[in-house]
Amino acid sequence: MKTVPSKNPKVGFVSLGCPKALVDSERILTRLRAEGYEVATSYRAADLVVVNTCGFIDAAIDESLDAIGEALAENGKVIVTGCLGAQPQRILERHPSVLKITGPQRYEEVLASVHEYLPPKHEPFLDLLPPQGVRLTPRHYAYLKISEGCNHHCSFCIIPSMRGRLSSRSIDEVLREAEALARAGVKEILVISQDTSAYGIDLKYAAASWRGREWRANFRDLAAALGELGIWIRLHYVYPYPHVDEVVELMADGRVLPYLDIPFQHASGRILKLMRRPAAAEDTLRRLEAWRKAVADITIRSTFIVGFPGETERDFEELLTWARAAQLDRVGCFEYSPVEGAAANALDQVAVAEPVKAERRRRFMELSAEISAAKLERKIGQRVRVLVDRIDGDLAIARSSADAPEIDGLVRISGGAALGVGEFADVLVTGAGAYDLEAKLP
Ligand code: SF4
């Protein structure tokens, strides 16, 4: 397959100072990578440079000011963060042209500044993060990218030609990053990649040591090891291969969240074949049934594409029938639009008219909302564990195991203002809407 050069925005990073500053840098870089930014290895190759400074003693301040000067001379676009950022005047006296200055542990502000001066590339079909991904990530959850690229050839997707074949990070490197995140106060890790269930295939599942034990670079060991951290582990972009059952067992044991994000994309065998989807031949309804038997409270999230070239009303009805039977908890739906360079553009199929696409999306989302509302209603009266994201007046806005940040629902806790942001709480569900829950402290 022809490889086209990546046009992803590139950020250079200079990290000075103590281990805490290093963890900050790791966190910023993790998030930037998850949003599709690349890390440049030289000032010249970068579109923008972030300097994480130290302001502990005079020598460190001088070193930081010199590093800012060097980045400005070599690149020109510089964002400053870290301890010296707490003294912006001192920086501006020497370097008035820096773009932005933020203080230590201001990850969100650093990310917002990068977004402002170097917007992330947004590709609705391909992004690992939702479009709202540019919103600020509170420091109690973080994205952990375990691999890059993909071995599949879905006809609507250009990731394999842009980012190459699956390239997994070694298991010890991934686990060390996860451990650093947990140490820095992260309470929830969201595992992301293009195909999480394929993790480690390219490494031939090479084993490595972490916390005195050998772990293989495969999906099951990765999930089990992350489960040792004692925080929420949420798995995104999983395909319904048979070995996913082993990870569902870990969910049954409470080691990872009972949540699976599986991009089914469609249910008509004909359309799945045209899409060239992995695991298209799997009997997904049977798999869903088995997983629910193993873990009663498992949440299944998925995304779908309607209006793919050649999709007939009959194919769409097949999708609706499947959705009624599948009873998915969380659903997103896109109207198909062609991506430049994708194989689907060359399919000898009739394009679906725009109004028809919109109509199908509306019908699909109506059914999904109905299913979601009925499922949430059944939670009234139950106690659920939540992670508090923010306080809004008298309300604590939180999420349960069923809610990934920014793409799923919320739990609104009345009288929860005293709860700590980034802390877990057990609450009693008192009401339900189509996607969100109301709750109170028990
Ligand atoms: S699985 Fe398909 S849609 Fe996902 S990245 Fe690979 S080729 Fe693209």
Tab-separated table of C-alpha atoms and ligand atoms in Angstrom:
chain	number	residue	atom	x	y	z
A	1	MET	CA	0.000	0.000	0.000
A	2	LYS	CA	1.267	3.463	-0.893
A	3	THR	CA	2.421	5.444	2.131
A	4	VAL	CA	1.542	9.107	2.139
A	5	PRO	CA	3.427	11.492	4.395
A	6	SER	CA	1.704	12.303	7.677
A	7	LYS	CA	0.305	15.809	7.938
A	8	ASN	CA	-0.281	15.616	11.658
A	9	PRO	CA	0.731	18.698	13.627
A	10	LYS	CA	4.113	18.282	15.320
A	11	VAL	CA	4.974	19.554	18.773
A	12	GLY	CA	8.518	19.847	20.103
A	13	PHE	CA	8.922	19.347	23.834
A	14	VAL	CA	11.677	20.476	26.185
A	15	SER	CA	11.299	19.113	29.709
A	16	LEU	CA	13.458	20.553	32.492
A	17	GLY	CA	13.371	20.074	36.247
A	18	CYS	CA	12.349	17.428	38.754
A	19	PRO	CA	10.488	14.109	38.360
A	20	LYS	CA	7.183	15.836	39.064
A	21	ALA	CA	7.743	18.138	36.111
A	22	LEU	CA	8.599	15.072	34.071
A	23	VAL	CA	5.290	13.436	34.967
A	24	ASP	CA	3.553	16.655	33.910
A	25	SER	CA	5.397	16.509	30.608
A	26	GLU	CA	4.454	12.844	30.162
A	27	ARG	CA	0.839	13.665	30.807
A	28	ILE	CA	0.788	16.531	28.341
A	29	LEU	CA	2.538	14.412	25.721
A	30	THR	CA	0.195	11.462	26.311
A	31	ARG	CA	-2.792	13.653	25.725
A	32	LEU	CA	-1.276	15.350	22.689
A	33	ARG	CA	-0.406	11.991	21.142
A	34	ALA	CA	-3.935	10.747	21.774
A	35	GLU	CA	-5.251	13.778	19.919
A	36	GLY	CA	-3.124	12.948	16.875
A	37	TYR	CA	-0.193	15.320	17.451
A	38	GLU	CA	3.246	13.969	16.711
A	39	VAL	CA	6.279	14.647	18.859
A	40	ALA	CA	9.040	16.328	16.838
A	41	THR	CA	12.608	15.316	17.539
A	42	SER	CA	14.128	18.680	16.577
A	43	TYR	CA	13.127	22.332	16.811
A	44	ARG	CA	13.115	22.615	13.032
A	45	ALA	CA	10.746	19.683	12.559
A	46	ALA	CA	8.273	21.106	15.087
A	47	ASP	CA	5.340	23.371	14.282
A	48	LEU	CA	5.453	24.674	17.843
A	49	VAL	CA	7.572	24.034	20.956
A	50	VAL	CA	6.443	23.593	24.568
A	51	VAL	CA	9.099	24.316	27.219
A	52	ASN	CA	8.347	22.841	30.645
A	53	THR	CA	10.516	24.942	32.951
A	54	CYS	CA	12.005	24.713	36.414
A	55	GLY	CA	12.120	27.683	38.774
A	56	PHE	CA	13.557	26.068	41.861
A	57	ILE	CA	16.937	27.815	42.154
A	58	ASP	CA	18.625	30.576	40.188
A	59	ALA	CA	20.700	28.163	38.145
A	60	ALA	CA	17.529	26.316	37.139
A	61	ILE	CA	15.829	29.607	36.251
A	62	ASP	CA	18.771	30.579	34.052
A	63	GLU	CA	18.721	27.192	32.387
A	64	SER	CA	14.993	27.544	31.738
A	65	LEU	CA	15.344	31.068	30.330
A	66	ASP	CA	18.159	29.872	28.065
A	67	ALA	CA	16.043	26.933	26.879
A	68	ILE	CA	13.173	29.310	26.027
A	69	GLY	CA	15.613	31.563	24.132
A	70	GLU	CA	16.987	28.624	22.182
A	71	ALA	CA	13.502	27.375	21.253
A	72	LEU	CA	12.492	30.875	20.129
A	73	ALA	CA	15.621	31.264	18.009
A	74	GLU	CA	15.297	27.836	16.406
A	75	ASN	CA	11.540	27.614	16.020
A	76	GLY	CA	9.829	30.883	16.918
A	77	LYS	CA	6.540	29.510	18.315
A	78	VAL	CA	6.974	28.775	22.000
A	79	ILE	CA	4.571	27.984	24.859
A	80	VAL	CA	6.059	28.033	28.367
A	81	THR	CA	4.769	26.022	31.296
A	82	GLY	CA	6.103	24.617	34.577
A	83	CYS	CA	7.408	26.194	37.761
A	84	LEU	CA	8.984	29.270	36.202
A	85	GLY	CA	5.617	29.908	34.588
A	86	ALA	CA	4.463	31.025	38.030
A	87	GLN	CA	6.628	34.154	37.459
A	88	PRO	CA	5.488	35.296	34.012
A	89	GLN	CA	7.085	38.740	34.367
A	90	ARG	CA	10.498	37.197	34.713
A	91	ILE	CA	10.024	35.316	31.439
A	92	LEU	CA	8.488	38.247	29.547
A	93	GLU	CA	11.351	40.580	30.492
A	94	ARG	CA	13.780	38.342	28.600
A	95	HIS	CA	11.427	36.797	26.036
A	96	PRO	CA	8.442	39.040	25.247
A	97	SER	CA	7.520	36.995	22.133
A	98	VAL	CA	6.518	33.733	23.842
A	99	LEU	CA	2.973	32.803	22.843
A	100	LYS	CA	1.630	31.785	26.243
A	101	ILE	CA	2.817	31.214	29.803
A	102	THR	CA	1.143	28.870	32.273
A	103	GLY	CA	2.175	27.735	35.727
A	104	PRO	CA	3.048	24.243	37.023
A	105	GLN	CA	0.511	21.400	36.702
A	106	ARG	CA	-1.653	23.485	34.387
A	107	TYR	CA	-2.006	20.641	31.903
A	108	GLU	CA	-5.373	21.815	30.704
A	109	GLU	CA	-4.138	25.331	29.987
A	110	VAL	CA	-1.103	24.031	28.138
A	111	LEU	CA	-3.323	21.815	25.988
A	112	ALA	CA	-5.719	24.695	25.345
A	113	SER	CA	-2.777	26.882	24.255
A	114	VAL	CA	-1.483	24.197	21.895
A	115	HIS	CA	-4.993	23.847	20.439
A	116	GLU	CA	-5.161	27.622	19.999
A	117	TYR	CA	-1.872	28.017	18.127
A	118	LEU	CA	-1.729	24.608	16.462
A	119	PRO	CA	-5.217	23.139	16.126
A	120	PRO	CA	-5.478	19.338	16.111
A	121	LYS	CA	-6.362	17.720	12.831
A	122	HIS	CA	-9.956	16.531	13.010
A	123	GLU	CA	-11.082	13.593	10.918
A	124	PRO	CA	-14.586	12.593	11.941
A	125	PHE	CA	-14.313	8.952	10.858
A	126	LEU	CA	-10.813	8.335	12.013
A	127	ASP	CA	-10.242	10.248	15.190
A	128	LEU	CA	-9.639	8.281	18.336
A	129	LEU	CA	-11.117	11.102	20.333
A	130	PRO	CA	-14.501	12.729	19.889
A	131	PRO	CA	-14.684	16.143	18.225
A	132	GLN	CA	-15.137	17.589	21.711
A	133	GLY	CA	-11.736	16.035	22.464
A	134	VAL	CA	-10.275	19.529	22.335
A	135	ARG	CA	-12.132	20.272	25.549
A	136	LEU	CA	-9.976	20.310	28.640
A	137	THR	CA	-9.261	16.967	30.217
A	138	PRO	CA	-9.467	17.094	33.981
A	139	ARG	CA	-6.379	15.632	35.548
A	140	HIS	CA	-8.189	12.639	37.032
A	141	TYR	CA	-8.502	10.793	33.764
A	142	ALA	CA	-6.050	10.215	30.966
A	143	TYR	CA	-5.793	8.530	27.600
A	144	LEU	CA	-3.203	5.804	27.166
A	145	LYS	CA	-2.243	5.049	23.594
A	146	ILE	CA	-0.930	1.507	23.262
A	147	SER	CA	-0.212	1.290	19.556
A	148	GLU	CA	-0.205	3.210	16.328
A	149	GLY	CA	-1.414	2.150	12.879
A	150	CYS	CA	-3.613	-0.743	11.837
A	151	ASN	CA	-3.405	-4.011	9.884
A	152	HIS	CA	-6.949	-3.845	8.550
A	153	HIS	CA	-8.161	-2.333	5.305
A	154	CYS	CA	-11.600	-0.902	5.983
A	155	SER	CA	-12.658	0.686	2.741
A	156	PHE	CA	-13.764	4.017	4.278
A	157	CYS	CA	-10.525	4.500	6.201
A	158	ILE	CA	-7.080	5.797	5.265
A	159	ILE	CA	-5.362	5.219	8.606
A	160	PRO	CA	-3.313	2.230	7.396
A	161	SER	CA	-1.950	4.256	4.470
A	162	MET	CA	-1.348	7.321	6.631
A	163	ARG	CA	0.012	5.783	9.793
A	164	GLY	CA	1.215	2.417	8.584
A	165	ARG	CA	0.686	-1.070	9.890
A	166	LEU	CA	0.085	-1.895	13.529
A	167	SER	CA	3.028	-0.830	15.648
A	168	SER	CA	2.521	-1.670	19.327
A	169	ARG	CA	4.447	-0.111	22.189
A	170	SER	CA	6.242	-2.647	24.365
A	171	ILE	CA	4.185	-3.796	27.321
A	172	ASP	CA	6.624	-2.557	29.962
A	173	GLU	CA	6.721	0.920	28.384
A	174	VAL	CA	2.922	1.097	28.328
A	175	LEU	CA	2.675	-0.141	31.917
A	176	ARG	CA	5.291	2.303	33.162
A	177	GLU	CA	3.396	5.175	31.566
A	178	ALA	CA	0.154	3.942	33.138
A	179	GLU	CA	1.869	3.645	36.508
A	180	ALA	CA	3.237	7.199	36.218
A	181	LEU	CA	-0.268	8.435	35.408
A	182	ALA	CA	-1.724	6.632	38.429
A	183	ARG	CA	1.039	8.055	40.631
A	184	ALA	CA	0.248	11.547	39.344
A	185	GLY	CA	-3.331	11.159	40.595
A	186	VAL	CA	-5.111	9.804	37.528
A	187	LYS	CA	-8.133	7.737	38.608
A	188	GLU	CA	-9.227	6.494	35.214
A	189	ILE	CA	-7.183	5.366	32.233
A	190	LEU	CA	-8.814	5.158	28.831
A	191	VAL	CA	-6.935	2.695	26.651
A	192	ILE	CA	-6.926	3.785	23.028
A	193	SER	CA	-5.446	2.621	19.718
A	194	GLN	CA	-6.881	1.833	16.296
A	195	ASP	CA	-7.503	-1.795	17.251
A	196	THR	CA	-6.957	-2.511	20.940
A	197	SER	CA	-7.740	-6.214	20.641
A	198	ALA	CA	-4.859	-6.579	18.138
A	199	TYR	CA	-2.339	-5.206	20.623
A	200	GLY	CA	1.050	-6.944	20.468
A	201	ILE	CA	0.513	-9.030	17.309
A	202	ASP	CA	3.364	-7.168	15.610
A	203	LEU	CA	5.624	-7.782	18.632
A	204	LYS	CA	4.794	-11.496	18.515
A	205	TYR	CA	3.428	-10.903	22.017
A	206	ALA	CA	6.956	-10.316	23.398
A	207	ALA	CA	7.073	-10.600	27.195
A	208	ALA	CA	8.648	-7.985	29.460
A	209	SER	CA	8.982	-7.509	33.156
A	210	TRP	CA	6.913	-5.065	35.223
A	211	ARG	CA	6.546	-5.040	38.998
A	212	GLY	CA	8.651	-8.189	39.207
A	213	ARG	CA	6.455	-10.250	36.881
A	214	GLU	CA	6.517	-11.215	33.239
A	215	TRP	CA	3.686	-9.871	31.112
A	216	ARG	CA	3.131	-10.678	27.463
A	217	ALA	CA	2.303	-7.959	24.974
A	218	ASN	CA	-1.228	-9.136	24.323
A	219	PHE	CA	-4.679	-7.738	25.003
A	220	ARG	CA	-5.420	-9.998	27.952
A	221	ASP	CA	-2.143	-9.433	29.819
A	222	LEU	CA	-2.285	-5.708	29.118
A	223	ALA	CA	-5.765	-5.454	30.639
A	224	ALA	CA	-4.820	-7.701	33.585
A	225	ALA	CA	-1.664	-5.706	34.355
A	226	LEU	CA	-3.467	-2.361	34.109
A	227	GLY	CA	-6.050	-3.846	36.469
A	228	GLU	CA	-3.293	-4.103	39.093
A	229	LEU	CA	-3.155	-0.315	39.350
A	230	GLY	CA	-6.397	-0.222	41.325
A	231	ILE	CA	-7.934	2.566	39.239
A	232	TRP	CA	-10.603	2.510	36.556
A	233	ILE	CA	-9.417	0.975	33.289
A	234	ARG	CA	-11.672	1.579	30.299
A	235	LEU	CA	-11.089	-0.205	26.989
A	236	HIS	CA	-11.845	1.494	23.704
A	237	TYR	CA	-11.739	0.265	20.089
A	238	VAL	CA	-12.043	-3.452	20.627
A	239	TYR	CA	-13.099	-5.857	17.885
A	240	PRO	CA	-15.273	-8.862	18.727
A	241	TYR	CA	-12.581	-11.513	18.294
A	242	PRO	CA	-12.858	-14.696	20.372
A	243	HIS	CA	-9.948	-13.706	22.664
A	244	VAL	CA	-11.985	-10.726	23.904
A	245	ASP	CA	-13.763	-13.301	26.100
A	246	GLU	CA	-10.624	-13.527	28.262
A	247	VAL	CA	-10.829	-9.808	28.961
A	248	VAL	CA	-14.536	-10.088	29.740
A	249	GLU	CA	-13.478	-12.555	32.467
A	250	LEU	CA	-11.325	-9.784	33.967
A	251	MET	CA	-14.383	-7.555	33.938
A	252	ALA	CA	-16.343	-10.228	35.786
A	253	ASP	CA	-13.553	-10.199	38.417
A	254	GLY	CA	-13.755	-6.407	38.732
A	255	ARG	CA	-10.182	-5.918	37.446
A	256	VAL	CA	-11.173	-3.639	34.564
A	257	LEU	CA	-14.363	-1.660	34.024
A	258	PRO	CA	-17.273	-3.675	32.614
A	259	TYR	CA	-17.266	-1.518	29.502
A	260	LEU	CA	-16.449	-2.426	25.921
A	261	ASP	CA	-16.287	0.058	23.082
A	262	ILE	CA	-16.700	-1.954	19.892
A	263	PRO	CA	-17.100	-0.056	16.624
A	264	PHE	CA	-19.555	-2.371	14.858
A	265	GLN	CA	-20.249	0.252	12.127
A	266	HIS	CA	-23.077	-1.779	10.564
A	267	ALA	CA	-24.987	-5.036	10.841
A	268	SER	CA	-25.836	-5.888	7.249
A	269	GLY	CA	-23.417	-8.580	6.076
A	270	ARG	CA	-23.401	-7.068	2.594
A	271	ILE	CA	-22.452	-3.592	3.834
A	272	LEU	CA	-19.864	-4.957	6.287
A	273	LYS	CA	-18.280	-6.789	3.374
A	274	LEU	CA	-18.232	-3.626	1.264
A	275	MET	CA	-16.710	-1.839	4.267
A	276	ARG	CA	-14.163	-4.693	4.601
A	277	ARG	CA	-14.630	-4.686	8.345
A	278	PRO	CA	-12.552	-6.921	10.586
A	279	ALA	CA	-14.523	-9.684	12.328
A	280	ALA	CA	-17.397	-9.015	9.905
A	281	ALA	CA	-18.313	-12.697	9.913
A	282	GLU	CA	-18.645	-12.934	13.704
A	283	ASP	CA	-22.089	-13.691	15.074
A	284	THR	CA	-22.129	-10.519	17.122
A	285	LEU	CA	-25.528	-11.075	18.738
A	286	ARG	CA	-24.363	-14.412	20.116
A	287	ARG	CA	-21.167	-12.800	21.444
A	288	LEU	CA	-23.118	-9.997	23.117
A	289	GLU	CA	-25.371	-12.548	24.782
A	290	ALA	CA	-22.384	-14.499	26.117
A	291	TRP	CA	-20.686	-11.369	27.482
A	292	ARG	CA	-23.856	-10.261	29.225
A	293	LYS	CA	-24.184	-13.691	30.761
A	294	ALA	CA	-20.633	-13.408	32.106
A	295	VAL	CA	-20.963	-9.786	33.311
A	296	ALA	CA	-24.539	-8.724	33.969
A	297	ASP	CA	-23.769	-4.987	34.190
A	298	ILE	CA	-21.470	-4.790	31.167
A	299	THR	CA	-21.892	-1.625	29.087
A	300	ILE	CA	-21.461	-2.002	25.352
A	301	ARG	CA	-20.761	1.121	23.381
A	302	SER	CA	-20.513	1.293	19.611
A	303	THR	CA	-20.442	3.585	16.606
A	304	PHE	CA	-22.156	3.140	13.269
A	305	ILE	CA	-22.051	4.595	9.784
A	306	VAL	CA	-25.283	5.003	7.839
A	307	GLY	CA	-25.548	5.894	4.170
A	308	PHE	CA	-22.473	3.927	3.078
A	309	PRO	CA	-22.365	3.603	-0.752
A	310	GLY	CA	-24.783	0.891	-1.823
A	311	GLU	CA	-26.738	0.850	1.452
A	312	THR	CA	-30.327	0.037	0.544
A	313	GLU	CA	-33.415	0.547	2.695
A	314	ARG	CA	-33.308	-3.204	3.260
A	315	ASP	CA	-29.714	-3.052	4.573
A	316	PHE	CA	-30.703	-0.208	6.839
A	317	GLU	CA	-33.748	-2.118	8.124
A	318	GLU	CA	-31.405	-5.014	8.836
A	319	LEU	CA	-29.322	-2.642	10.961
A	320	LEU	CA	-32.418	-1.474	12.855
A	321	THR	CA	-33.525	-5.059	13.491
A	322	TRP	CA	-30.051	-5.946	14.726
A	323	ALA	CA	-29.977	-2.851	16.965
A	324	ARG	CA	-33.332	-3.831	18.520
A	325	ALA	CA	-31.934	-7.277	19.293
A	326	ALA	CA	-28.494	-6.051	20.391
A	327	GLN	CA	-29.861	-3.546	22.928
A	328	LEU	CA	-26.589	-1.593	23.014
A	329	ASP	CA	-26.124	0.770	25.917
A	330	ARG	CA	-24.293	3.619	24.200
A	331	VAL	CA	-24.409	4.424	20.515
A	332	GLY	CA	-22.914	7.027	18.184
A	333	CYS	CA	-23.820	7.332	14.512
A	334	PHE	CA	-22.208	9.147	11.581
A	335	GLU	CA	-23.610	9.831	8.152
A	336	TYR	CA	-21.117	8.454	5.652
A	337	SER	CA	-18.970	11.006	3.868
A	338	PRO	CA	-16.086	10.068	1.596
A	339	VAL	CA	-12.517	10.461	2.837
A	340	GLU	CA	-9.982	11.415	0.171
A	341	GLY	CA	-7.868	8.417	-0.777
A	342	ALA	CA	-10.213	5.792	0.707
A	343	ALA	CA	-10.941	2.607	-1.246
A	344	ALA	CA	-14.700	3.109	-0.774
A	345	ASN	CA	-14.550	5.974	-3.279
A	346	ALA	CA	-13.851	3.471	-6.020
A	347	LEU	CA	-16.702	1.104	-5.113
A	348	ASP	CA	-19.112	0.453	-7.911
A	349	GLN	CA	-22.086	1.291	-5.711
A	350	VAL	CA	-24.834	3.884	-5.777
A	351	ALA	CA	-24.184	6.808	-3.452
A	352	VAL	CA	-26.919	7.372	-0.867
A	353	ALA	CA	-28.555	10.812	-1.193
A	354	GLU	CA	-27.743	13.262	1.629
A	355	PRO	CA	-31.383	13.648	2.843
A	356	VAL	CA	-31.689	9.838	2.992
A	357	LYS	CA	-28.503	9.606	5.065
A	358	ALA	CA	-29.798	12.231	7.472
A	359	GLU	CA	-33.160	10.483	7.738
A	360	ARG	CA	-31.537	7.117	8.438
A	361	ARG	CA	-29.299	8.632	11.080
A	362	ARG	CA	-32.328	10.229	12.743
A	363	ARG	CA	-34.262	6.947	12.767
A	364	PHE	CA	-31.266	5.038	14.090
A	365	MET	CA	-30.590	7.537	16.868
A	366	GLU	CA	-34.280	7.616	17.835
A	367	LEU	CA	-34.268	3.862	18.319
A	368	SER	CA	-30.965	4.016	20.210
A	369	ALA	CA	-32.280	6.742	22.520
A	370	GLU	CA	-35.377	4.626	23.249
A	371	ILE	CA	-33.225	1.614	24.124
A	372	SER	CA	-30.905	3.740	26.255
A	373	ALA	CA	-33.784	5.390	28.138
A	374	ALA	CA	-35.385	2.013	28.949
A	375	LYS	CA	-32.058	0.636	30.175
A	376	LEU	CA	-31.313	3.673	32.334
A	377	GLU	CA	-34.789	3.608	33.823
A	378	ARG	CA	-34.037	0.154	35.201
A	379	LYS	CA	-31.146	1.663	37.179
A	380	ILE	CA	-33.433	3.826	39.307
A	381	GLY	CA	-33.129	2.724	42.923
A	382	GLN	CA	-29.698	1.143	42.390
A	383	ARG	CA	-26.478	2.248	44.040
A	384	VAL	CA	-23.696	3.029	41.587
A	385	ARG	CA	-20.069	4.005	41.963
A	386	VAL	CA	-19.168	7.240	40.181
A	387	LEU	CA	-16.101	9.379	39.522
A	388	VAL	CA	-16.729	13.095	40.056
A	389	ASP	CA	-15.712	15.264	37.079
A	390	ARG	CA	-16.768	18.714	38.272
A	391	ILE	CA	-18.995	20.690	40.584
A	392	ASP	CA	-21.755	22.862	39.155
A	393	GLY	CA	-23.581	24.846	41.843
A	394	ASP	CA	-25.269	22.345	44.127
A	395	LEU	CA	-24.642	19.479	41.712
A	396	ALA	CA	-21.712	17.139	41.347
A	397	ILE	CA	-21.344	16.062	37.732
A	398	ALA	CA	-19.967	12.539	37.640
A	399	ARG	CA	-19.723	9.416	35.518
A	400	SER	CA	-20.353	5.758	36.261
A	401	SER	CA	-18.575	2.747	34.763
A	402	ALA	CA	-21.064	3.047	31.884
A	403	ASP	CA	-19.880	6.517	30.875
A	404	ALA	CA	-16.673	7.339	29.045
A	405	PRO	CA	-15.855	11.040	29.259
A	406	GLU	CA	-17.308	13.303	26.588
A	407	ILE	CA	-18.955	10.576	24.515
A	408	ASP	CA	-21.370	8.903	26.946
A	409	GLY	CA	-23.779	10.063	29.638
A	410	LEU	CA	-23.444	11.777	33.007
A	411	VAL	CA	-24.646	11.227	36.542
A	412	ARG	CA	-25.935	14.447	38.154
A	413	ILE	CA	-25.747	14.217	41.928
A	414	SER	CA	-27.984	16.670	43.736
A	415	GLY	CA	-26.512	17.998	46.964
A	416	GLY	CA	-23.121	16.711	45.800
A	417	ALA	CA	-21.244	20.017	45.923
A	418	ALA	CA	-19.102	18.827	48.804
A	419	LEU	CA	-17.766	15.858	46.838
A	420	GLY	CA	-14.197	16.174	45.632
A	421	VAL	CA	-13.450	16.487	41.916
A	422	GLY	CA	-11.530	13.399	40.821
A	423	GLU	CA	-12.870	11.310	43.690
A	424	PHE	CA	-15.032	8.228	43.701
A	425	ALA	CA	-18.426	8.230	45.412
A	426	ASP	CA	-21.266	5.732	45.828
A	427	VAL	CA	-24.601	7.284	44.967
A	428	LEU	CA	-28.252	6.291	44.740
A	429	VAL	CA	-29.928	6.661	41.332
A	430	THR	CA	-33.149	8.649	41.615
A	431	GLY	CA	-34.058	9.415	38.013
A	432	ALA	CA	-33.128	8.752	34.384
A	433	GLY	CA	-33.317	10.481	31.014
A	434	ALA	CA	-32.366	9.201	27.569
A	435	TYR	CA	-28.633	9.277	28.297
A	436	ASP	CA	-28.028	10.696	31.797
A	437	LEU	CA	-28.886	9.690	35.343
A	438	GLU	CA	-30.011	11.746	38.348
A	439	ALA	CA	-28.711	10.654	41.729
A	440	LYS	CA	-28.305	11.660	45.337
A	441	LEU	CA	-25.991	10.750	48.156
A	442	PRO	CA	-27.379	7.712	49.975
B	1	SF4	S1	-9.865	-1.129	11.852
B	1	SF4	FE1	-10.543	-0.246	9.923
B	1	SF4	S2	-11.430	1.738	10.509
B	1	SF4	FE2	-10.149	1.077	12.188
B	1	SF4	S3	-8.160	2.029	11.742
B	1	SF4	FE3	-8.118	-0.048	10.921
B	1	SF4	S4	-8.676	0.223	8.776
B	1	SF4	FE4	-9.319	2.081	9.859
